[in-house]
mmCIF file of C-alpha atoms and ligand atoms in Angstrom:
data_model
loop_
_atom_site.group_PDB
_atom_site.id
_atom_site.type_symbol
_atom_site.label_atom_id
_atom_site.label_comp_id
_atom_site.label_asym_id
_atom_site.label_seq_id
_atom_site.Cartn_x
_atom_site.Cartn_y
_atom_site.Cartn_z
ATOM 1 C CA MET A 1 -17.985 -12.848 -11.705
ATOM 2 C CA ASN A 2 -15.107 -12.255 -14.093
ATOM 3 C CA GLU A 3 -12.735 -14.917 -15.338
ATOM 4 C CA HIS A 4 -9.806 -13.908 -13.159
ATOM 5 C CA ILE A 5 -11.837 -13.839 -10.014
ATOM 6 C CA GLN A 6 -13.008 -17.329 -10.971
ATOM 7 C CA GLN A 7 -9.387 -18.489 -11.070
ATOM 8 C CA PHE A 8 -8.763 -16.969 -7.650
ATOM 9 C CA LYS A 9 -11.742 -18.027 -5.593
ATOM 10 C CA LYS A 10 -10.038 -18.362 -2.271
ATOM 11 C CA VAL A 11 -7.368 -16.067 -0.929
ATOM 12 C CA ALA A 12 -5.359 -16.323 2.267
ATOM 13 C CA VAL A 13 -4.238 -13.361 4.334
ATOM 14 C CA VAL A 14 -1.264 -14.019 6.610
ATOM 15 C CA GLY A 15 -0.735 -11.320 9.235
ATOM 16 C CA THR A 16 -3.831 -9.268 10.041
ATOM 17 C CA GLY A 17 -2.531 -5.909 11.220
ATOM 18 C CA VAL A 18 -3.293 -2.618 9.492
ATOM 19 C CA ILE A 19 -2.470 -3.898 6.013
ATOM 20 C CA GLY A 20 -3.662 -7.497 6.349
ATOM 21 C CA ASN A 21 -7.032 -6.236 7.550
ATOM 22 C CA GLY A 22 -7.132 -3.769 4.673
ATOM 23 C CA TRP A 23 -6.669 -6.642 2.214
ATOM 24 C CA ILE A 24 -9.343 -8.705 4.003
ATOM 25 C CA VAL A 25 -11.860 -5.894 3.628
ATOM 26 C CA ARG A 26 -11.035 -5.417 -0.073
ATOM 27 C CA PHE A 27 -11.170 -9.140 -0.876
ATOM 28 C CA LEU A 28 -14.483 -9.655 0.953
ATOM 29 C CA ALA A 29 -15.999 -6.599 -0.719
ATOM 30 C CA GLU A 30 -15.005 -8.105 -4.077
ATOM 31 C CA GLY A 31 -16.868 -11.322 -3.283
ATOM 32 C CA LEU A 32 -13.954 -13.622 -2.488
ATOM 33 C CA ASP A 33 -13.596 -16.286 0.193
ATOM 34 C CA VAL A 34 -10.884 -15.240 2.630
ATOM 35 C CA VAL A 35 -8.961 -17.366 5.114
ATOM 36 C CA ALA A 36 -6.902 -15.466 7.669
ATOM 37 C CA PHE A 37 -4.098 -16.371 10.036
ATOM 38 C CA ASP A 38 -2.442 -14.250 12.738
ATOM 39 C CA PRO A 39 -1.059 -15.772 15.939
ATOM 40 C CA ALA A 40 -1.535 -12.629 18.054
ATOM 41 C CA GLU A 41 -4.073 -12.697 20.846
ATOM 42 C CA GLY A 42 -7.239 -10.811 19.948
ATOM 43 C CA ALA A 43 -6.381 -10.690 16.232
ATOM 44 C CA GLN A 44 -9.786 -11.936 15.139
ATOM 45 C CA GLU A 45 -11.598 -9.307 17.231
ATOM 46 C CA ARG A 46 -9.378 -6.570 15.803
ATOM 47 C CA THR A 47 -10.235 -7.711 12.284
ATOM 48 C CA GLN A 48 -13.961 -7.585 13.063
ATOM 49 C CA LYS A 49 -13.485 -4.057 14.380
ATOM 50 C CA ALA A 50 -11.575 -3.084 11.247
ATOM 51 C CA LEU A 51 -14.379 -4.535 9.128
ATOM 52 C CA ASP A 52 -17.003 -2.579 11.095
ATOM 53 C CA GLN A 53 -14.988 0.564 10.559
ATOM 54 C CA ALA A 54 -14.387 0.104 6.832
ATOM 55 C CA TRP A 55 -17.538 -1.595 5.547
ATOM 56 C CA PRO A 56 -19.696 1.583 5.267
ATOM 57 C CA SER A 57 -17.114 3.075 2.876
ATOM 58 C CA LEU A 58 -17.186 -0.088 0.805
ATOM 59 C CA GLU A 59 -20.987 -0.040 0.706
ATOM 60 C CA LYS A 60 -20.736 3.497 -0.589
ATOM 61 C CA MET A 61 -18.199 2.508 -3.236
ATOM 62 C CA GLY A 62 -20.314 -0.478 -4.270
ATOM 63 C CA LEU A 63 -19.945 -4.066 -3.115
ATOM 64 C CA ALA A 64 -19.673 -7.037 -5.468
ATOM 65 C CA LYS A 65 -22.910 -8.966 -5.835
ATOM 66 C CA ASP A 66 -21.713 -11.849 -3.684
ATOM 67 C CA ALA A 67 -19.721 -9.795 -1.180
ATOM 68 C CA ASN A 68 -20.300 -11.087 2.297
ATOM 69 C CA ARG A 69 -18.460 -10.420 5.533
ATOM 70 C CA ASN A 70 -19.262 -13.972 6.614
ATOM 71 C CA ARG A 71 -16.996 -15.371 3.906
ATOM 72 C CA LEU A 72 -14.043 -14.749 6.223
ATOM 73 C CA THR A 73 -12.628 -17.651 8.233
ATOM 74 C CA PHE A 74 -9.887 -17.338 10.851
ATOM 75 C CA VAL A 75 -7.812 -20.495 11.255
ATOM 76 C CA PRO A 76 -5.320 -21.429 13.987
ATOM 77 C CA THR A 77 -2.398 -22.505 11.774
ATOM 78 C CA ILE A 78 -0.636 -21.132 8.743
ATOM 79 C CA GLU A 79 -0.977 -24.520 7.031
ATOM 80 C CA GLU A 80 -4.772 -24.396 7.200
ATOM 81 C CA ALA A 81 -4.737 -20.828 5.953
ATOM 82 C CA VAL A 82 -2.710 -21.399 2.829
ATOM 83 C CA CYS A 83 -3.181 -25.066 1.833
ATOM 84 C CA ASP A 84 -5.994 -24.539 -0.654
ATOM 85 C CA ALA A 85 -5.692 -20.803 -1.349
ATOM 86 C CA ASP A 86 -5.206 -19.579 -4.919
ATOM 87 C CA LEU A 87 -3.415 -16.442 -3.767
ATOM 88 C CA ILE A 88 -1.687 -15.776 -0.464
ATOM 89 C CA GLN A 89 -1.080 -12.229 0.713
ATOM 90 C CA GLU A 90 1.705 -11.974 3.303
ATOM 91 C CA ASN A 91 1.555 -8.975 5.671
ATOM 92 C CA VAL A 92 3.733 -9.749 8.681
ATOM 93 C CA PRO A 93 5.904 -6.996 10.221
ATOM 94 C CA GLU A 94 8.651 -5.505 8.071
ATOM 95 C CA ARG A 95 11.528 -7.669 9.330
ATOM 96 C CA GLU A 96 13.493 -9.652 6.813
ATOM 97 C CA ASP A 97 14.140 -12.662 9.091
ATOM 98 C CA LEU A 98 10.486 -12.913 10.134
ATOM 99 C CA LYS A 99 9.198 -12.518 6.592
ATOM 100 C CA LYS A 100 11.602 -15.180 5.312
ATOM 101 C CA SER A 101 10.557 -17.693 7.943
ATOM 102 C CA VAL A 102 6.833 -17.038 7.363
ATOM 103 C CA LEU A 103 7.313 -17.249 3.577
ATOM 104 C CA ALA A 104 9.188 -20.541 3.990
ATOM 105 C CA ASN A 105 6.129 -21.927 5.814
ATOM 106 C CA ILE A 106 3.792 -20.618 3.148
ATOM 107 C CA ASP A 107 6.058 -22.175 0.498
ATOM 108 C CA THR A 108 5.826 -25.542 2.246
ATOM 109 C CA TYR A 109 2.051 -25.700 2.506
ATOM 110 C CA ALA A 110 0.706 -23.700 -0.454
ATOM 111 C CA LYS A 111 -0.490 -25.215 -3.717
ATOM 112 C CA LYS A 112 2.259 -25.185 -6.340
ATOM 113 C CA ASP A 113 0.319 -22.898 -8.674
ATOM 114 C CA ALA A 114 -0.754 -20.453 -5.956
ATOM 115 C CA ILE A 115 0.624 -16.932 -6.156
ATOM 116 C CA ILE A 116 2.365 -15.566 -3.078
ATOM 117 C CA GLY A 117 2.133 -11.778 -2.851
ATOM 118 C CA SER A 118 4.175 -9.955 -0.216
ATOM 119 C CA SER A 119 3.012 -6.543 1.004
ATOM 120 C CA THR A 120 6.548 -5.545 1.971
ATOM 121 C CA SER A 121 7.147 -1.806 1.778
ATOM 122 C CA GLY A 122 10.838 -2.045 1.149
ATOM 123 C CA ILE A 123 12.403 -5.500 0.885
ATOM 124 C CA MET A 124 13.339 -6.673 -2.595
ATOM 125 C CA PRO A 125 11.560 -9.792 -3.871
ATOM 126 C CA SER A 126 14.853 -11.499 -4.807
ATOM 127 C CA VAL A 127 15.815 -11.320 -1.125
ATOM 128 C CA LEU A 128 12.486 -12.779 0.012
ATOM 129 C CA GLN A 129 12.421 -15.625 -2.504
ATOM 130 C CA ALA A 130 16.064 -16.669 -2.078
ATOM 131 C CA GLY A 131 15.506 -19.694 0.164
ATOM 132 C CA LEU A 132 12.144 -20.895 -1.173
ATOM 133 C CA ASN A 133 11.576 -24.226 -2.908
ATOM 134 C CA TYR A 134 9.195 -22.643 -5.419
ATOM 135 C CA PRO A 135 10.459 -19.062 -5.651
ATOM 136 C CA GLU A 136 8.955 -18.481 -9.105
ATOM 137 C CA ARG A 137 5.497 -17.823 -7.626
ATOM 138 C CA LEU A 138 6.561 -15.053 -5.241
ATOM 139 C CA ILE A 139 5.985 -11.442 -6.173
ATOM 140 C CA VAL A 140 5.914 -8.215 -4.174
ATOM 141 C CA ALA A 141 2.392 -6.770 -4.244
ATOM 142 C CA HIS A 142 2.770 -3.557 -2.278
ATOM 143 C CA PRO A 143 -0.487 -1.738 -1.437
ATOM 144 C CA PHE A 144 -1.254 1.602 0.198
ATOM 145 C CA ASN A 145 -3.211 2.327 3.323
ATOM 146 C CA PRO A 146 -6.254 2.127 3.353
ATOM 147 C CA VAL A 147 -5.911 -0.902 1.060
ATOM 148 C CA TYR A 148 -9.688 -1.187 0.609
ATOM 149 C CA ILE A 149 -9.940 2.290 -0.933
ATOM 150 C CA LEU A 150 -6.615 3.207 -2.546
ATOM 151 C CA PRO A 151 -6.250 1.421 -5.867
ATOM 152 C CA LEU A 152 -2.472 1.431 -6.352
ATOM 153 C CA VAL A 153 -0.595 -1.837 -5.932
ATOM 154 C CA GLU A 154 3.055 -2.026 -6.967
ATOM 155 C CA LEU A 155 4.003 -5.377 -8.479
ATOM 156 C CA VAL A 156 7.707 -6.196 -8.298
ATOM 157 C CA ALA A 157 9.254 -9.381 -9.657
ATOM 158 C CA GLY A 158 12.427 -10.870 -8.216
ATOM 159 C CA ASN A 159 15.081 -12.527 -10.346
ATOM 160 C CA LYS A 160 13.359 -15.902 -9.880
ATOM 161 C CA THR A 161 9.768 -14.744 -10.400
ATOM 162 C CA ASP A 162 8.089 -16.373 -13.401
ATOM 163 C CA ALA A 163 6.908 -13.832 -16.009
ATOM 164 C CA ASN A 164 3.637 -15.716 -16.151
ATOM 165 C CA VAL A 165 3.108 -15.061 -12.432
ATOM 166 C CA VAL A 166 3.537 -11.326 -13.031
ATOM 167 C CA GLY A 167 0.839 -11.435 -15.712
ATOM 168 C CA ARG A 168 -1.542 -13.508 -13.578
ATOM 169 C CA ALA A 169 -0.955 -11.270 -10.551
ATOM 170 C CA LYS A 170 -1.627 -8.153 -12.614
ATOM 171 C CA LYS A 171 -4.947 -9.581 -13.776
ATOM 172 C CA PHE A 172 -5.896 -10.718 -10.295
ATOM 173 C CA TYR A 173 -5.224 -7.380 -8.581
ATOM 174 C CA ALA A 174 -6.989 -5.522 -11.404
ATOM 175 C CA SER A 175 -9.954 -7.843 -10.914
ATOM 176 C CA VAL A 176 -10.257 -6.683 -7.286
ATOM 177 C CA GLY A 177 -10.534 -3.062 -8.391
ATOM 178 C CA MET A 178 -6.868 -2.080 -8.193
ATOM 179 C CA LYS A 179 -4.460 -0.286 -10.514
ATOM 180 C CA PRO A 180 -1.438 -2.588 -10.667
ATOM 181 C CA LEU A 181 1.785 -0.807 -11.523
ATOM 182 C CA ILE A 182 4.551 -3.145 -12.634
ATOM 183 C CA ILE A 183 7.897 -1.860 -11.370
ATOM 184 C CA GLN A 184 10.522 -2.431 -14.029
ATOM 185 C CA LYS A 185 13.475 -2.956 -11.740
ATOM 186 C CA GLU A 186 13.557 -4.101 -8.114
ATOM 187 C CA ILE A 187 15.038 -1.690 -5.601
ATOM 188 C CA GLU A 188 14.590 -1.246 -1.856
ATOM 189 C CA GLY A 189 11.440 0.766 -1.222
ATOM 190 C CA HIS A 190 10.110 0.039 -4.726
ATOM 191 C CA LEU A 191 8.802 3.227 -6.361
ATOM 192 C CA ALA A 192 6.126 5.065 -4.414
ATOM 193 C CA ASP A 193 7.795 4.711 -1.019
ATOM 194 C CA ARG A 194 11.011 6.101 -2.498
ATOM 195 C CA LEU A 195 9.041 9.243 -3.263
ATOM 196 C CA MET A 196 7.242 9.262 0.082
ATOM 197 C CA GLU A 197 10.509 8.698 1.922
ATOM 198 C CA ALA A 198 12.109 11.750 0.326
ATOM 199 C CA LEU A 199 9.220 13.943 1.455
ATOM 200 C CA TRP A 200 9.052 12.338 4.905
ATOM 201 C CA ARG A 201 12.792 12.867 5.503
ATOM 202 C CA GLU A 202 12.515 16.511 4.578
ATOM 203 C CA ALA A 203 9.389 16.952 6.737
ATOM 204 C CA LEU A 204 11.272 15.591 9.766
ATOM 205 C CA HIS A 205 14.158 17.992 9.125
ATOM 206 C CA LEU A 206 11.773 20.949 8.920
ATOM 207 C CA VAL A 207 10.246 20.019 12.286
ATOM 208 C CA ASN A 208 13.629 19.197 13.838
ATOM 209 C CA ASP A 209 15.118 22.509 12.717
ATOM 210 C CA GLY A 210 12.149 24.444 14.125
ATOM 211 C CA VAL A 211 11.149 25.724 10.677
ATOM 212 C CA ALA A 212 7.604 24.441 11.004
ATOM 213 C CA SER A 213 5.304 22.483 13.297
ATOM 214 C CA THR A 214 3.898 19.120 12.216
ATOM 215 C CA GLU A 215 0.578 20.869 11.600
ATOM 216 C CA GLU A 216 2.203 23.490 9.362
ATOM 217 C CA VAL A 217 4.004 20.848 7.315
ATOM 218 C CA ASP A 218 0.688 19.063 6.865
ATOM 219 C CA ALA A 219 -1.003 22.321 5.810
ATOM 220 C CA ALA A 220 1.729 22.935 3.233
ATOM 221 C CA ILE A 221 0.807 19.665 1.548
ATOM 222 C CA VAL A 222 -2.965 19.605 2.128
ATOM 223 C CA TYR A 223 -3.643 23.054 0.623
ATOM 224 C CA GLY A 224 -1.017 22.944 -2.104
ATOM 225 C CA ALA A 225 0.847 20.070 -3.656
ATOM 226 C CA GLY A 226 -1.520 17.447 -2.218
ATOM 227 C CA LEU A 227 -4.491 18.894 -4.072
ATOM 228 C CA ARG A 228 -2.598 18.755 -7.358
ATOM 229 C CA TRP A 229 -1.160 15.315 -6.725
ATOM 230 C CA ALA A 230 -4.593 13.738 -6.479
ATOM 231 C CA GLN A 231 -4.886 14.439 -10.191
ATOM 232 C CA MET A 232 -1.364 14.725 -11.594
ATOM 233 C CA GLY A 233 1.989 13.450 -10.447
ATOM 234 C CA PRO A 234 5.178 15.531 -10.128
ATOM 235 C CA PHE A 235 6.120 15.325 -13.811
ATOM 236 C CA LEU A 236 2.894 16.459 -15.430
ATOM 237 C CA THR A 237 2.472 19.041 -12.655
ATOM 238 C CA PHE A 238 5.854 20.578 -13.520
ATOM 239 C CA HIS A 239 5.104 20.305 -17.245
ATOM 240 C CA LEU A 240 2.307 22.789 -16.562
ATOM 241 C CA ALA A 241 4.591 24.916 -14.374
ATOM 242 C CA GLY A 242 6.720 25.730 -17.429
ATOM 243 C CA GLY A 243 4.090 27.769 -19.250
ATOM 244 C CA GLU A 244 3.557 27.255 -22.974
ATOM 245 C CA LYS A 245 6.825 25.423 -23.474
ATOM 246 C CA GLY A 246 6.018 23.024 -20.683
ATOM 247 C CA MET A 247 8.753 20.900 -19.157
ATOM 248 C CA ARG A 248 11.379 22.293 -21.584
ATOM 249 C CA HIS A 249 11.022 25.775 -20.086
ATOM 250 C CA MET A 250 10.564 24.416 -16.578
ATOM 251 C CA LEU A 251 13.953 22.667 -16.751
ATOM 252 C CA GLU A 252 15.682 25.709 -18.299
ATOM 253 C CA GLN A 253 14.326 27.944 -15.559
ATOM 254 C CA PHE A 254 14.461 25.820 -12.441
ATOM 255 C CA GLY A 255 16.971 23.163 -13.476
ATOM 256 C CA PRO A 256 19.973 25.084 -12.074
ATOM 257 C CA ALA A 257 18.204 25.431 -8.702
ATOM 258 C CA LEU A 258 18.442 21.668 -8.289
ATOM 259 C CA LYS A 259 22.114 22.188 -7.478
ATOM 260 C CA LEU A 260 21.283 24.461 -4.552
ATOM 261 C CA PRO A 261 21.532 22.614 -1.249
ATOM 262 C CA TRP A 262 17.877 23.135 -0.440
ATOM 263 C CA THR A 263 16.967 19.662 0.617
ATOM 264 C CA LYS A 264 18.760 17.281 2.921
ATOM 265 C CA LEU A 265 19.417 13.779 1.703
ATOM 266 C CA GLU A 266 20.463 12.359 5.071
ATOM 267 C CA ALA A 267 17.669 11.535 7.484
ATOM 268 C CA PRO A 268 17.746 13.408 10.805
ATOM 269 C CA GLU A 269 18.608 11.452 13.947
ATOM 270 C CA LEU A 270 15.341 10.356 15.551
ATOM 271 C CA THR A 271 16.241 11.798 18.947
ATOM 272 C CA ASP A 272 13.805 11.605 21.865
ATOM 273 C CA GLU A 273 13.244 15.323 21.451
ATOM 274 C CA LEU A 274 12.326 15.007 17.768
ATOM 275 C CA LYS A 275 10.097 12.031 18.431
ATOM 276 C CA GLU A 276 8.290 13.963 21.178
ATOM 277 C CA LYS A 277 7.857 16.979 18.886
ATOM 278 C CA VAL A 278 6.361 14.826 16.141
ATOM 279 C CA ILE A 279 4.125 12.785 18.438
ATOM 280 C CA THR A 280 2.742 15.714 20.434
ATOM 281 C CA GLY A 281 2.433 17.694 17.201
ATOM 282 C CA CYS A 282 0.163 15.018 15.724
ATOM 283 C CA GLU A 283 -1.790 14.546 18.948
ATOM 284 C CA ASN A 284 -2.416 18.280 19.309
ATOM 285 C CA HIS A 285 -3.375 18.507 15.644
ATOM 286 C CA ALA A 286 -5.877 15.657 16.061
ATOM 287 C CA ASN A 287 -7.146 17.354 19.220
ATOM 288 C CA ASP A 288 -9.863 15.160 20.751
ATOM 289 C CA THR A 289 -10.558 13.296 17.536
ATOM 290 C CA THR A 290 -9.878 9.587 17.915
ATOM 291 C CA ILE A 291 -7.970 7.518 15.348
ATOM 292 C CA ALA A 292 -11.235 5.772 14.418
ATOM 293 C CA GLU A 293 -12.957 9.135 13.817
ATOM 294 C CA LEU A 294 -10.022 10.312 11.717
ATOM 295 C CA GLU A 295 -10.185 7.088 9.697
ATOM 296 C CA ASN A 296 -13.889 7.627 9.027
ATOM 297 C CA LYS A 297 -13.213 11.164 7.899
ATOM 298 C CA ARG A 298 -10.344 10.018 5.659
ATOM 299 C CA ASN A 299 -12.405 7.194 4.153
ATOM 300 C CA ALA A 300 -15.361 9.438 3.335
ATOM 301 C CA PHE A 301 -13.022 11.981 1.754
ATOM 302 C CA LEU A 302 -11.082 9.411 -0.286
ATOM 303 C CA VAL A 303 -14.202 7.722 -1.624
ATOM 304 C CA GLU A 304 -15.469 11.050 -2.976
ATOM 305 C CA LEU A 305 -12.035 12.086 -4.206
ATOM 306 C CA LEU A 306 -11.524 8.828 -6.069
ATOM 307 C CA ASP A 307 -14.779 9.367 -7.951
ATOM 308 C CA LEU A 308 -13.573 12.823 -8.884
ATOM 309 C CA VAL A 309 -10.144 11.579 -10.013
ATOM 310 C CA GLU A 310 -11.723 8.886 -12.140
ATOM 311 C CA SER A 311 -14.143 11.301 -13.753
ATOM 312 C CA TYR A 312 -11.209 13.467 -14.891
ATOM 313 C CA TRP A 313 -8.745 10.681 -15.537
ATOM 314 C CA PRO A 314 -10.714 7.654 -16.651
ATOM 315 C CA GLU A 315 -7.655 5.705 -17.834
ATOM 316 C CA THR A 316 -4.509 5.736 -15.802
ATOM 317 C CA THR A 317 -1.194 4.422 -17.031
ATOM 318 C CA ALA A 318 -1.036 2.071 -14.044
ATOM 319 C CA ALA A 319 -3.914 0.012 -15.367
ATOM 320 C CA LYS A 320 -2.574 -0.322 -18.918
HETATM 321 N N1 LIG B 1 1.251 0.335 7.436
HETATM 322 C C1 LIG B 1 1.370 0.744 6.180
HETATM 323 O O1 LIG B 1 1.007 1.882 5.825
HETATM 324 C C2 LIG B 1 1.884 -0.186 5.121
HETATM 325 C C3 LIG B 1 1.609 0.120 3.764
HETATM 326 C C4 LIG B 1 1.996 -0.785 2.771
HETATM 327 C C5 LIG B 1 2.675 -1.941 3.129
HETATM 328 N N2 LIG B 1 2.966 -2.206 4.438
HETATM 329 C C6 LIG B 1 3.678 -3.460 4.740
HETATM 330 O O2 LIG B 1 2.719 -4.414 5.208
HETATM 331 C C7 LIG B 1 3.335 -5.308 6.143
HETATM 332 C C8 LIG B 1 2.548 -5.300 7.438
HETATM 333 O O3 LIG B 1 2.546 -3.982 7.957
HETATM 334 P P1 LIG B 1 1.411 -3.491 8.991
HETATM 335 O O4 LIG B 1 1.531 -2.012 9.035
HETATM 336 O O5 LIG B 1 0.096 -4.124 8.676
HETATM 337 O O6 LIG B 1 1.991 -4.102 10.364
HETATM 338 P P2 LIG B 1 1.192 -4.438 11.702
HETATM 339 O O7 LIG B 1 2.205 -4.445 12.767
HETATM 340 O O8 LIG B 1 -0.014 -3.567 11.822
HETATM 341 O O9 LIG B 1 0.675 -5.941 11.448
HETATM 342 C C9 LIG B 1 1.489 -7.055 11.372
HETATM 343 C C10 LIG B 1 0.676 -8.273 11.794
HETATM 344 O O10 LIG B 1 1.446 -9.451 11.573
HETATM 345 C C11 LIG B 1 1.168 -10.346 12.651
HETATM 346 N N3 LIG B 1 2.227 -11.348 12.755
HETATM 347 C C12 LIG B 1 3.398 -11.281 13.434
HETATM 348 N N4 LIG B 1 4.073 -12.443 13.286
HETATM 349 C C13 LIG B 1 3.307 -13.243 12.491
HETATM 350 C C14 LIG B 1 3.465 -14.562 12.002
HETATM 351 N N5 LIG B 1 4.542 -15.279 12.274
HETATM 352 N N6 LIG B 1 2.490 -15.073 11.214
HETATM 353 C C15 LIG B 1 1.385 -14.359 10.922
HETATM 354 N N7 LIG B 1 1.174 -13.094 11.376
HETATM 355 C C16 LIG B 1 2.131 -12.552 12.153
HETATM 356 C C17 LIG B 1 1.054 -9.431 13.874
HETATM 357 O O11 LIG B 1 0.352 -10.096 14.928
HETATM 358 C C18 LIG B 1 0.305 -8.250 13.298
HETATM 359 O O12 LIG B 1 -1.102 -8.407 13.431
HETATM 360 C C19 LIG B 1 4.784 -4.833 6.292
HETATM 361 O O13 LIG B 1 5.598 -5.564 5.418
HETATM 362 C C20 LIG B 1 4.722 -3.371 5.836
HETATM 363 O O14 LIG B 1 5.949 -2.929 5.296
HETATM 364 C C21 LIG B 1 2.576 -1.368 5.450
#
């Protein structure tokens, strides 16, 4: 067991939906004790189902020596969940008022030196920590679904976050097999979701305008850019698109095209018609395959892909 795991023996997961359960699986697979709290009826059963679904992928990726699904305890109150945890991961729905009230409870009951990580996709940490008594220990730790396979976690400090907490959080998340990326400046949506949002907005326009079906948009990514992106991001990809002179030539050649009104910055109105198009598009694309079957397929693919990425790219900037 490494030193940082030793410092963080017990973690609490507050809110056990898609993301909370993803964290639970990752933490258990890394050999930690996990305490979970979610007031929704049937939450515990849903977590067990999520564990059943994900555990085979984790076995394939390699479990920590002391990993054990039985090291998870569900408790009936938030106080019991957080009172002796070394790190608390908050994953309640993306509503500022709800998050603030849950974080205020965590702040009341958590140990003073515990780290509070919020999974928020878009809210800035300075907003979340504003009313806390001990705001210096709050940091945004934004993961990606499925949390137990994808290594990226964006760490964002608010204006009251202690620099020491950023360093400790970075070591902790790295110790559970992740690639922490410290975001230099807080903004809504952090970094990766800013990029995803731009693509998502454009994808909705293409479907709304009848340019493509949801399946065709997916194909355009799966067989093209998506394959490249698993290895290189947009910058290095375009560096190669410029021939021998790399990005210099790329910008000379395609730079002026940026001024063409190709893409739409405003999101389309989510009308009932657009929603129906998107929903039926996805359901037809999935055909009779259930969500659970699709998740299994995705997990198996990602586990193999991650091995491939790491064999080509053993050191990523995120981990430095
Ligand atoms: N879904 C994603 O792909 C994704 C990715 C990264 C981050 N996130 C972020 O993670 C957070 C959770 O998202 P999700 O997709 O897991 O949502 P979700 O709706 O699947 O789960 C939220 C869970 O919080 C529980 N909850 C509600 N009120 C609570 C309370 N007072 N105390 C404790 N638990 C409570 C709900 O019962 C539910 O189980 C959000 O901030 C979201 O932005 C989501």
